[in-house]
Tab-separated table of C-alpha atoms in Angstrom:
chain	number	residue	atom	x	y	z
O	17	UNK	CA	-34.070	-13.524	43.813
O	18	UNK	CA	-36.559	-12.824	41.021
O	19	UNK	CA	-36.339	-15.374	38.216
O	20	UNK	CA	-37.519	-15.470	34.621
O	21	UNK	CA	-38.442	-19.119	34.289
O	22	UNK	CA	-39.923	-19.173	30.780
O	23	UNK	CA	-40.286	-16.965	27.718
O	24	UNK	CA	-42.556	-17.760	24.783
O	25	UNK	CA	-41.925	-15.720	21.624
O	26	UNK	CA	-44.696	-15.975	19.016
O	27	UNK	CA	-45.094	-14.673	15.477
O	28	UNK	CA	-48.049	-14.319	13.099
O	29	UNK	CA	-48.338	-16.994	10.437
O	30	UNK	CA	-47.813	-14.668	7.455
O	31	UNK	CA	-44.064	-14.489	6.721
O	32	UNK	CA	-42.469	-12.805	3.723
O	33	UNK	CA	-39.033	-11.981	2.328
O	34	UNK	CA	-38.148	-8.334	2.722
O	35	UNK	CA	-38.258	-7.738	-1.036
O	36	UNK	CA	-41.825	-9.062	-1.202
O	37	UNK	CA	-42.925	-6.737	1.590
O	38	UNK	CA	-41.271	-3.786	-0.156
O	39	UNK	CA	-43.047	-4.582	-3.413
O	40	UNK	CA	-46.428	-4.626	-1.656
O	41	UNK	CA	-45.970	-1.687	0.720
O	42	UNK	CA	-43.943	0.856	-1.260
O	43	UNK	CA	-46.773	1.702	-3.731
O	44	UNK	CA	-49.000	2.492	-0.731
O	45	UNK	CA	-46.551	5.209	0.295
O	46	UNK	CA	-45.910	6.870	-3.071
O	47	UNK	CA	-46.198	6.480	-6.842
O	48	UNK	CA	-43.104	8.620	-7.540
O	49	UNK	CA	-40.570	6.340	-9.316
O	50	UNK	CA	-37.604	8.064	-7.692
O	51	UNK	CA	-39.116	7.749	-4.238
O	52	UNK	CA	-39.981	4.100	-4.916
O	53	UNK	CA	-36.328	3.474	-5.763
O	54	UNK	CA	-35.309	5.160	-2.501
O	55	UNK	CA	-37.709	2.955	-0.547
O	56	UNK	CA	-36.317	-0.204	-2.168
O	57	UNK	CA	-32.750	0.858	-1.406
O	58	UNK	CA	-33.434	1.738	2.239
O	59	UNK	CA	-35.461	-1.423	2.883
O	60	UNK	CA	-32.627	-3.509	1.442
O	61	UNK	CA	-30.169	-2.009	3.945
O	62	UNK	CA	-32.175	-2.446	7.162
O	63	UNK	CA	-30.514	-5.750	8.029
O	64	UNK	CA	-33.922	-7.436	7.722
O	65	UNK	CA	-34.318	-10.522	5.540
O	66	UNK	CA	-37.832	-11.682	6.479
O	67	UNK	CA	-40.724	-10.314	8.523
O	68	UNK	CA	-44.050	-11.602	9.803
O	69	UNK	CA	-47.262	-9.646	9.308
O	70	UNK	CA	-50.489	-10.150	11.216
O	71	UNK	CA	-52.543	-9.717	8.021
O	72	UNK	CA	-51.953	-11.015	4.493
O	73	UNK	CA	-49.931	-8.498	2.493
O	74	UNK	CA	-52.771	-7.722	0.104
O	75	UNK	CA	-54.957	-6.619	3.055
O	76	UNK	CA	-52.841	-3.550	3.803
O	77	UNK	CA	-54.064	-1.683	0.712
O	78	UNK	CA	-57.510	-1.514	2.318
O	79	UNK	CA	-56.252	-0.652	5.798
O	80	UNK	CA	-56.771	3.090	5.394
O	81	UNK	CA	-58.318	4.201	8.689
O	82	UNK	CA	-57.357	4.066	12.336
O	83	UNK	CA	-60.690	2.346	13.036
O	84	UNK	CA	-59.872	-0.585	10.771
O	85	UNK	CA	-56.267	-0.938	11.892
O	86	UNK	CA	-57.089	-0.758	15.589
O	87	UNK	CA	-59.959	-3.237	15.207
O	88	UNK	CA	-57.437	-5.629	13.660
O	89	UNK	CA	-55.044	-4.968	16.553
O	90	UNK	CA	-57.597	-5.985	19.179
O	91	UNK	CA	-58.982	-8.928	17.194
O	92	UNK	CA	-55.733	-10.481	15.976
O	93	UNK	CA	-53.550	-9.244	18.794
O	94	UNK	CA	-55.580	-10.767	21.599
O	95	UNK	CA	-55.304	-14.157	19.897
O	96	UNK	CA	-51.531	-13.789	19.495
O	97	UNK	CA	-51.028	-12.617	23.071
O	98	UNK	CA	-53.133	-15.512	24.392
O	99	UNK	CA	-51.002	-17.980	22.434
O	100	UNK	CA	-47.818	-16.519	23.926
O	101	UNK	CA	-49.232	-16.693	27.447
O	102	UNK	CA	-50.369	-20.303	27.114
O	103	UNK	CA	-46.961	-21.345	25.826
O	104	UNK	CA	-45.081	-19.494	28.567
O	105	UNK	CA	-47.298	-20.861	31.337
O	106	UNK	CA	-47.087	-24.380	29.929
O	107	UNK	CA	-43.303	-24.256	29.684
O	108	UNK	CA	-43.060	-22.944	33.247
O	109	UNK	CA	-45.463	-25.567	34.589
O	110	UNK	CA	-47.647	-22.793	36.038
O	111	UNK	CA	-51.430	-22.975	36.019
O	112	UNK	CA	-53.279	-19.813	34.915
O	113	UNK	CA	-55.006	-19.442	38.280
O	114	UNK	CA	-51.589	-19.260	39.972
O	115	UNK	CA	-50.763	-15.928	38.268
O	116	UNK	CA	-50.912	-12.990	40.698
O	117	UNK	CA	-49.882	-10.140	38.362
O	118	UNK	CA	-50.109	-9.547	34.613
O	119	UNK	CA	-48.091	-6.689	33.117
O	120	UNK	CA	-49.184	-5.973	29.535
O	121	UNK	CA	-47.448	-3.624	27.138
O	122	UNK	CA	-47.967	-2.450	23.574
O	123	UNK	CA	-47.440	0.742	21.630
O	124	UNK	CA	-49.083	-0.293	18.338
O	125	UNK	CA	-52.752	-0.374	19.327
O	126	UNK	CA	-55.125	0.583	22.103
O	127	UNK	CA	-58.277	-0.766	23.702
O	128	UNK	CA	-60.431	-0.255	26.767
O	129	UNK	CA	-60.801	-2.710	28.354
O	130	UNK	CA	-57.133	-3.326	27.656
O	131	UNK	CA	-55.879	-6.576	26.148
O	132	UNK	CA	-54.714	-7.878	29.528
O	133	UNK	CA	-58.324	-7.648	30.757
O	134	UNK	CA	-59.503	-9.561	27.694
O	135	UNK	CA	-56.963	-12.278	28.483
O	136	UNK	CA	-58.243	-12.951	31.999
O	137	UNK	CA	-61.294	-15.022	31.045
O	138	UNK	CA	-59.678	-16.446	27.925
O	139	UNK	CA	-56.696	-17.835	29.839
O	140	UNK	CA	-58.549	-18.733	33.041
O	141	UNK	CA	-56.726	-16.205	35.213
O	142	UNK	CA	-58.239	-15.347	38.587
O	143	UNK	CA	-60.683	-12.473	38.687
O	144	UNK	CA	-58.564	-10.818	41.402
O	145	UNK	CA	-55.344	-10.922	39.356
O	146	UNK	CA	-53.496	-7.601	39.529
O	147	UNK	CA	-53.255	-5.947	36.098
O	148	UNK	CA	-50.826	-3.292	34.845
O	149	UNK	CA	-51.505	-2.250	31.231
O	150	UNK	CA	-48.804	-0.015	29.755
O	151	UNK	CA	-48.821	2.177	26.646
O	152	UNK	CA	-46.169	4.633	25.466
O	153	UNK	CA	-42.938	2.949	26.542
O	154	UNK	CA	-42.472	1.737	22.975
O	155	UNK	CA	-39.409	-0.342	22.143
O	156	UNK	CA	-38.028	-0.052	25.681
O	157	UNK	CA	-41.047	-1.787	27.218
O	158	UNK	CA	-39.717	-5.344	26.998
O	159	UNK	CA	-36.791	-4.378	29.219
O	160	UNK	CA	-38.870	-1.982	31.329
O	161	UNK	CA	-41.495	-4.692	31.802
O	162	UNK	CA	-38.893	-7.067	33.222
O	163	UNK	CA	-37.677	-4.279	35.504
O	164	UNK	CA	-41.104	-3.235	36.789
O	165	UNK	CA	-42.247	-6.825	37.319
O	166	UNK	CA	-39.036	-7.440	39.245
O	167	UNK	CA	-39.846	-4.435	41.436
O	168	UNK	CA	-43.239	-5.959	42.224
O	169	UNK	CA	-41.881	-9.441	42.916
O	170	UNK	CA	-39.176	-8.148	45.261
O	171	UNK	CA	-42.029	-6.939	47.457
O	172	UNK	CA	-44.182	-10.029	46.812
O	173	UNK	CA	-41.651	-12.893	46.860
O	174	UNK	CA	-44.314	-15.595	46.940
O	175	UNK	CA	-46.044	-14.372	43.748
O	176	UNK	CA	-46.110	-15.367	40.081
O	177	UNK	CA	-46.172	-12.700	37.376
O	178	UNK	CA	-46.865	-12.786	33.658
O	179	UNK	CA	-45.196	-10.206	31.396
O	180	UNK	CA	-46.928	-9.858	28.007
O	181	UNK	CA	-45.719	-7.814	25.044
O	182	UNK	CA	-47.789	-7.424	21.871
O	183	UNK	CA	-46.572	-5.349	18.915
O	184	UNK	CA	-48.360	-5.343	15.556
O	185	UNK	CA	-46.231	-2.680	13.915
O	186	UNK	CA	-47.555	-3.321	10.400
O	187	UNK	CA	-50.947	-1.943	11.466
O	188	UNK	CA	-49.437	1.516	11.970
O	189	UNK	CA	-48.597	1.858	8.254
O	190	UNK	CA	-49.357	5.379	7.028
O	191	UNK	CA	-50.687	5.459	3.455
O	192	UNK	CA	-49.375	8.260	1.265
O	193	UNK	CA	-46.554	9.139	3.659
O	194	UNK	CA	-43.205	8.983	1.862
O	195	UNK	CA	-41.296	10.753	4.637
O	196	UNK	CA	-37.911	9.290	5.491
O	197	UNK	CA	-39.152	8.253	8.942
O	198	UNK	CA	-42.088	6.302	7.472
O	199	UNK	CA	-39.881	4.741	4.790
O	200	UNK	CA	-37.433	3.472	7.405
O	201	UNK	CA	-40.247	2.324	9.692
O	202	UNK	CA	-42.039	0.444	6.913
O	203	UNK	CA	-38.853	-1.473	6.173
O	204	UNK	CA	-37.686	-2.190	9.710
O	205	UNK	CA	-40.543	-3.148	12.030
O	206	UNK	CA	-42.230	-6.537	12.184
O	207	UNK	CA	-45.162	-8.086	14.054
O	208	UNK	CA	-44.854	-10.367	17.044
O	209	UNK	CA	-45.587	-10.991	20.695
O	210	UNK	CA	-43.951	-12.597	23.705
O	211	UNK	CA	-44.872	-13.676	27.210
O	212	UNK	CA	-42.598	-14.371	30.158
O	213	UNK	CA	-43.332	-16.053	33.473
O	214	UNK	CA	-41.441	-14.475	36.376
O	215	UNK	CA	-41.269	-15.850	39.914
O	216	UNK	CA	-40.617	-14.207	43.263
O	217	UNK	CA	-37.804	-15.551	45.428
O	218	UNK	CA	-40.023	-17.701	47.660
O	219	UNK	CA	-41.723	-19.220	44.634
O	220	UNK	CA	-38.656	-19.713	42.421
O	221	UNK	CA	-37.097	-22.567	44.395
O	222	UNK	CA	-35.114	-24.744	41.997
O	223	UNK	CA	-37.095	-23.688	38.918
O	224	UNK	CA	-34.925	-23.271	35.838
O	225	UNK	CA	-34.393	-19.833	34.371
O	226	UNK	CA	-32.299	-16.702	34.649
O	227	UNK	CA	-32.199	-14.380	37.657
O	228	UNK	CA	-32.906	-10.653	37.432
O	229	UNK	CA	-30.368	-9.034	39.761
O	230	UNK	CA	-30.890	-5.314	39.261
O	231	UNK	CA	-32.083	-2.647	36.809
O	232	UNK	CA	-31.442	0.954	35.786
O	233	UNK	CA	-33.706	3.506	34.081
O	234	UNK	CA	-32.584	6.691	32.352
O	235	UNK	CA	-34.390	9.489	30.532
O	236	UNK	CA	-32.257	11.650	28.246
O	237	UNK	CA	-33.149	15.369	28.569
O	238	UNK	CA	-34.398	17.311	25.543
O	239	UNK	CA	-34.917	14.271	23.291
O	240	UNK	CA	-38.720	13.967	23.352
O	241	UNK	CA	-38.894	14.756	19.633
O	242	UNK	CA	-36.419	12.068	18.584
O	243	UNK	CA	-38.602	8.938	18.817
O	244	UNK	CA	-42.279	8.172	19.260
O	245	UNK	CA	-45.673	8.685	17.646
O	246	UNK	CA	-47.436	11.716	16.231
O	247	UNK	CA	-50.984	10.589	16.979
O	248	UNK	CA	-53.711	11.914	14.678
O	249	UNK	CA	-56.746	11.002	12.633
O	250	UNK	CA	-54.869	8.359	10.645
O	251	UNK	CA	-53.493	6.715	13.778
O	252	UNK	CA	-49.839	6.439	14.764
O	253	UNK	CA	-47.422	8.376	12.541
O	254	UNK	CA	-43.800	7.490	13.327
O	255	UNK	CA	-41.401	10.064	14.792
O	256	UNK	CA	-37.867	8.858	14.128
O	257	UNK	CA	-35.035	11.364	14.144
O	258	UNK	CA	-31.808	10.771	12.227
O	259	UNK	CA	-29.963	11.702	15.433
O	260	UNK	CA	-31.308	8.714	17.417
O	261	UNK	CA	-28.210	6.557	16.926
O	262	UNK	CA	-26.007	9.439	18.094
O	263	UNK	CA	-28.166	9.838	21.219
O	264	UNK	CA	-27.801	6.123	21.952
O	265	UNK	CA	-24.060	6.298	21.342
O	266	UNK	CA	-23.668	9.142	23.814
O	267	UNK	CA	-26.054	8.102	26.596
O	268	UNK	CA	-26.311	4.288	26.720
O	269	UNK	CA	-22.941	3.345	28.185
O	270	UNK	CA	-23.042	5.373	31.444
O	271	UNK	CA	-26.167	3.576	32.646
O	272	UNK	CA	-24.746	0.167	31.783
O	273	UNK	CA	-21.413	0.921	33.449
O	274	UNK	CA	-23.131	2.288	36.569
O	275	UNK	CA	-25.331	-0.789	36.911
O	276	UNK	CA	-22.386	-3.143	36.530
O	277	UNK	CA	-20.214	-1.160	38.944
O	278	UNK	CA	-22.882	-1.460	41.646
O	279	UNK	CA	-22.217	-5.201	41.518
O	280	UNK	CA	-18.426	-4.957	41.242
O	281	UNK	CA	-18.552	-5.839	37.562
O	282	UNK	CA	-17.111	-4.335	34.382
O	283	UNK	CA	-18.266	-4.468	30.777
O	284	UNK	CA	-15.604	-7.102	30.090
O	285	UNK	CA	-17.195	-9.398	32.712
O	286	UNK	CA	-20.472	-9.678	30.794
O	287	UNK	CA	-20.742	-12.967	28.952
O	288	UNK	CA	-24.108	-12.441	27.244
O	289	UNK	CA	-25.608	-9.310	25.728
O	290	UNK	CA	-29.297	-9.036	24.893
O	291	UNK	CA	-29.608	-5.873	22.835
O	292	UNK	CA	-32.704	-4.156	21.506
O	293	UNK	CA	-33.068	-4.971	17.808
O	294	UNK	CA	-33.455	-1.318	16.883
O	295	UNK	CA	-31.756	-1.576	13.502
O	296	UNK	CA	-28.180	-1.572	12.191
O	297	UNK	CA	-27.336	1.983	13.250
O	298	UNK	CA	-28.606	1.440	16.800
O	299	UNK	CA	-26.734	-1.842	17.224
O	300	UNK	CA	-23.562	-0.345	15.789
O	301	UNK	CA	-23.813	2.720	18.019
O	302	UNK	CA	-24.289	0.547	21.111
O	303	UNK	CA	-21.346	-1.651	20.138
O	304	UNK	CA	-19.071	1.367	19.807
O	305	UNK	CA	-20.345	3.022	22.977
O	306	UNK	CA	-19.654	-0.066	25.074
O	307	UNK	CA	-16.386	-0.819	23.223
O	308	UNK	CA	-17.507	-4.348	22.440
O	309	UNK	CA	-16.365	-6.715	19.690
O	310	UNK	CA	-18.473	-6.759	16.538
O	311	UNK	CA	-20.020	-10.137	17.391
O	312	UNK	CA	-21.159	-9.183	20.910
O	313	UNK	CA	-24.744	-8.674	19.702
O	314	UNK	CA	-24.792	-11.661	17.337
O	315	UNK	CA	-28.124	-12.938	18.673
O	316	UNK	CA	-29.742	-9.527	18.185
O	317	UNK	CA	-28.415	-9.200	14.641
O	318	UNK	CA	-29.769	-12.668	13.847
O	319	UNK	CA	-33.198	-11.809	15.270
O	320	UNK	CA	-33.268	-8.526	13.335
O	321	UNK	CA	-32.584	-10.401	10.109
O	322	UNK	CA	-35.158	-13.096	10.835
O	323	UNK	CA	-38.132	-11.024	12.098
O	324	UNK	CA	-37.204	-7.321	12.023
O	325	UNK	CA	-37.541	-4.882	14.903
O	326	UNK	CA	-40.441	-6.140	17.052
O	327	UNK	CA	-40.515	-3.021	19.240
O	328	UNK	CA	-41.025	-4.073	22.878
O	329	UNK	CA	-41.150	-7.771	21.972
O	330	UNK	CA	-37.693	-7.648	20.384
O	331	UNK	CA	-35.498	-8.099	23.470
O	332	UNK	CA	-37.809	-10.825	24.769
O	333	UNK	CA	-37.376	-12.777	21.532
O	334	UNK	CA	-33.597	-12.375	21.757
O	335	UNK	CA	-33.555	-13.399	25.421
O	336	UNK	CA	-35.628	-16.478	24.597
O	337	UNK	CA	-33.097	-17.398	21.913
O	338	UNK	CA	-30.233	-16.983	24.382
O	339	UNK	CA	-31.949	-18.984	27.129
O	340	UNK	CA	-32.600	-21.918	24.853
O	341	UNK	CA	-29.246	-21.804	23.070
O	342	UNK	CA	-27.306	-22.821	26.188
O	343	UNK	CA	-23.522	-22.655	26.240
O	344	UNK	CA	-23.370	-19.865	28.830
O	345	UNK	CA	-20.852	-19.927	31.644
O	346	UNK	CA	-22.792	-21.050	34.753
O	347	UNK	CA	-23.393	-18.162	37.102
O	348	UNK	CA	-22.098	-15.586	34.625
O	349	UNK	CA	-23.649	-12.116	34.269
O	350	UNK	CA	-25.672	-10.936	31.313
O	351	UNK	CA	-26.975	-7.523	30.341
O	352	UNK	CA	-30.258	-6.785	28.553
O	353	UNK	CA	-31.038	-3.273	27.342
O	354	UNK	CA	-33.501	-1.400	25.167
O	355	UNK	CA	-34.202	2.155	24.002
O	356	UNK	CA	-37.569	3.879	23.730
O	357	UNK	CA	-39.376	7.203	23.355
O	358	UNK	CA	-38.292	9.915	25.680
O	359	UNK	CA	-35.506	9.100	24.696
O	360	UNK	CA	-35.137	6.569	27.493
O	361	UNK	CA	-33.041	3.503	28.180
O	362	UNK	CA	-33.671	0.521	30.423
O	363	UNK	CA	-30.870	-1.796	31.479
O	364	UNK	CA	-31.323	-5.142	33.235
O	365	UNK	CA	-28.567	-7.134	34.937
O	366	UNK	CA	-29.085	-10.887	34.671
O	367	UNK	CA	-27.293	-13.881	36.120
O	368	UNK	CA	-27.267	-17.063	34.119
O	369	UNK	CA	-28.240	-20.235	35.946
O	370	UNK	CA	-25.764	-22.661	37.383
O	371	UNK	CA	-27.270	-25.218	34.999
O	372	UNK	CA	-28.491	-24.110	31.562
O	373	UNK	CA	-31.895	-25.094	30.167
């Protein structure tokens, strides 16, 4: 059985109340008083109370080119990713040279060599470590990363893998863009990273953690224009359709139900839900689709309020919170899911340990 034995969520040191971020960012989008009032109102209703930014707030006024923002992504992001990896490896009791695979994902910056390659020497990983850098999965990549690493470890049960997510969403800010999509994005997304150590069955032994039983992937037809990036000279311009919550409401549940049914389980059997922190409308749509009580995604709502939507890092932060909170029924099932561009969904079936951390 593949096991997640540690997760290290990390955040940049700059943290601000939502109102402070709005006051700094809104004038970079527009000077129209009516539009500024709209921005303040929408930001106040995102469910976000505080967010972390990789740069001081006053630095974003000068971040006007893709060159400057992407340079900051590589410089600051590599440091943040390295911190997450060191914490995860330390918590798992795994030495860097024991890692056989590193799966790295981000959708908020690019580099070649990719960040995972930059981490090899910095962390002391072996030069023959297998690397899988991923770009484009977006918010779904935390869940998809768990799923793809599981696929690898099923075939390599003696191996150790490191899943790394890095999302510096603030660096994608588009100056002078007062579109509704950019307004919502500028009020919802935060910066953060996470790393998880995953073990193949032969290696897991009696290590603590949570088992990854199975996964499901789904791509919704004719929804490519609902979520993603419009990539141009200014960098990553958000594509965020108003219909996204409706798409989630219609298409999420069948994949979850199918995955559970394959293991003779029902939605009512799931004791722990780890939901993508996509925003209030996404969480509400998922709650309705799965016919769950309002508090089923309490951990995700709390993470959204505390740090915002961290894109692919979001579900990893929520899972870390759940793992360390304890109180789960030993051996009980859990479900983790996320939504990303495509539109796609990724669902992961977990089993909580017989003894909690």
